[in-house]
Amino acid sequence: MRRTLRHFHGLEVRVTRVSVDEVRAEAMETARLLAEEAAARDE
């Protein structure tokens, strides 16, 4: 039982880390798209 919990916790930590990377990537992508829209509006 304890081993299962530890294993699950390890997976949870890994999923959280991936989610943080995905959120950061999405934020950078959103910022890039907004910058492109602003540049297109200025032209």
Coordinates of N, CA and C in Angstrom, one line a residue:
M1 N 0.8 -1.2 0.0 CA 0.0 0.0 0.0 C 0.9 1.3 0.0
R2 N 1.8 1.3 0.9 CA 2.7 2.4 1.0 C 3.5 2.7 -0.3
R3 N 3.9 1.5 -0.9 CA 4.7 1.6 -2.1 C 3.8 2.2 -3.2
T4 N 2.6 1.8 -3.3 CA 1.7 2.3 -4.3 C 1.5 3.8 -4.1
L5 N 1.3 4.3 -2.9 CA 1.1 5.7 -2.7 C 2.3 6.5 -3.1
R6 N 3.5 5.9 -2.8 CA 4.8 6.6 -3.1 C 4.9 6.7 -4.7
H7 N 4.5 5.6 -5.3 CA 4.6 5.5 -6.8 C 3.6 6.5 -7.4
F8 N 2.4 6.6 -6.8 CA 1.4 7.5 -7.3 C 1.8 9.0 -7.1
H9 N 2.5 9.2 -5.9 CA 3.0 10.5 -5.6 C 4.0 10.9 -6.7
G10 N 4.9 10.0 -7.0 CA 5.9 10.2 -8.0 C 5.3 10.6 -9.4
L11 N 4.2 9.9 -9.7 CA 3.5 10.2 -11.0 C 2.9 11.5 -10.9
E12 N 2.3 11.8 -9.8 CA 1.6 13.1 -9.6 C 2.6 14.3 -9.7
V13 N 3.8 14.1 -9.1 CA 4.8 15.1 -9.3 C 5.2 15.3 -10.7
R14 N 5.4 14.2 -11.4 CA 5.8 14.2 -12.8 C 4.7 14.9 -13.7
V15 N 3.5 14.6 -13.4 CA 2.4 15.2 -14.2 C 2.3 16.7 -13.9
T16 N 2.5 17.1 -12.6 CA 2.5 18.5 -12.3 C 3.6 19.3 -13.0
R17 N 4.8 18.6 -13.0 CA 6.0 19.3 -13.7 C 5.7 19.5 -15.2
V18 N 5.1 18.4 -15.8 CA 4.7 18.5 -17.2 C 3.7 19.6 -17.4
S19 N 2.7 19.7 -16.6 CA 1.7 20.7 -16.7 C 2.3 22.1 -16.6
V20 N 3.2 22.3 -15.7 CA 3.8 23.6 -15.6 C 4.5 24.0 -16.9
D21 N 5.3 23.0 -17.5 CA 5.9 23.2 -18.7 C 4.9 23.6 -19.8
E22 N 3.8 22.8 -19.9 CA 2.8 23.1 -20.9 C 2.2 24.4 -20.7
V23 N 1.9 24.8 -19.5 CA 1.3 26.1 -19.2 C 2.3 27.2 -19.6
R24 N 3.6 27.0 -19.3 CA 4.6 28.0 -19.7 C 4.6 28.1 -21.2
A25 N 4.6 27.0 -21.9 CA 4.7 27.0 -23.4 C 3.4 27.7 -24.0
E26 N 2.3 27.4 -23.4 CA 1.0 28.0 -23.9 C 1.1 29.5 -23.7
A27 N 1.6 30.0 -22.5 CA 1.7 31.4 -22.2 C 2.7 32.1 -23.2
M28 N 3.8 31.4 -23.5 CA 4.7 32.0 -24.5 C 4.1 32.0 -25.9
E29 N 3.3 31.0 -26.3 CA 2.7 31.0 -27.6 C 1.6 32.1 -27.6
T30 N 0.8 32.2 -26.6 CA -0.2 33.3 -26.5 C 0.5 34.7 -26.7
A31 N 1.6 34.9 -25.9 CA 2.2 36.2 -26.0 C 2.8 36.4 -27.4
R32 N 3.3 35.4 -28.1 CA 3.8 35.5 -29.4 C 2.6 35.9 -30.4
L33 N 1.5 35.2 -30.2 CA 0.4 35.5 -31.1 C -0.1 36.9 -30.9
L34 N -0.2 37.4 -29.6 CA -0.6 38.7 -29.3 C 0.3 39.7 -29.9
A35 N 1.6 39.4 -29.8 CA 2.6 40.3 -30.4 C 2.5 40.4 -31.9
E36 N 2.2 39.3 -32.6 CA 2.0 39.3 -34.0 C 0.7 40.1 -34.4
E37 N -0.3 39.9 -33.6 CA -1.6 40.7 -33.9 C -1.3 42.2 -33.7
A38 N -0.6 42.6 -32.7 CA -0.3 44.0 -32.5 C 0.6 44.5 -33.6
A39 N 1.5 43.7 -34.1 CA 2.4 44.1 -35.2 C 1.5 44.3 -36.5
A40 N 0.6 43.4 -36.7 CA -0.2 43.4 -37.9 C -1.1 44.7 -37.8
R41 N -1.6 45.0 -36.6 CA -2.5 46.1 -36.5 C -1.7 47.4 -36.7
D42 N -0.4 47.5 -36.4 CA 0.4 48.7 -36.5 C 0.7 48.9 -38.0
E43 N 0.7 47.9 -38.8 CA 1.1 48.1 -40.2 C 0.1 48.8 -41.0

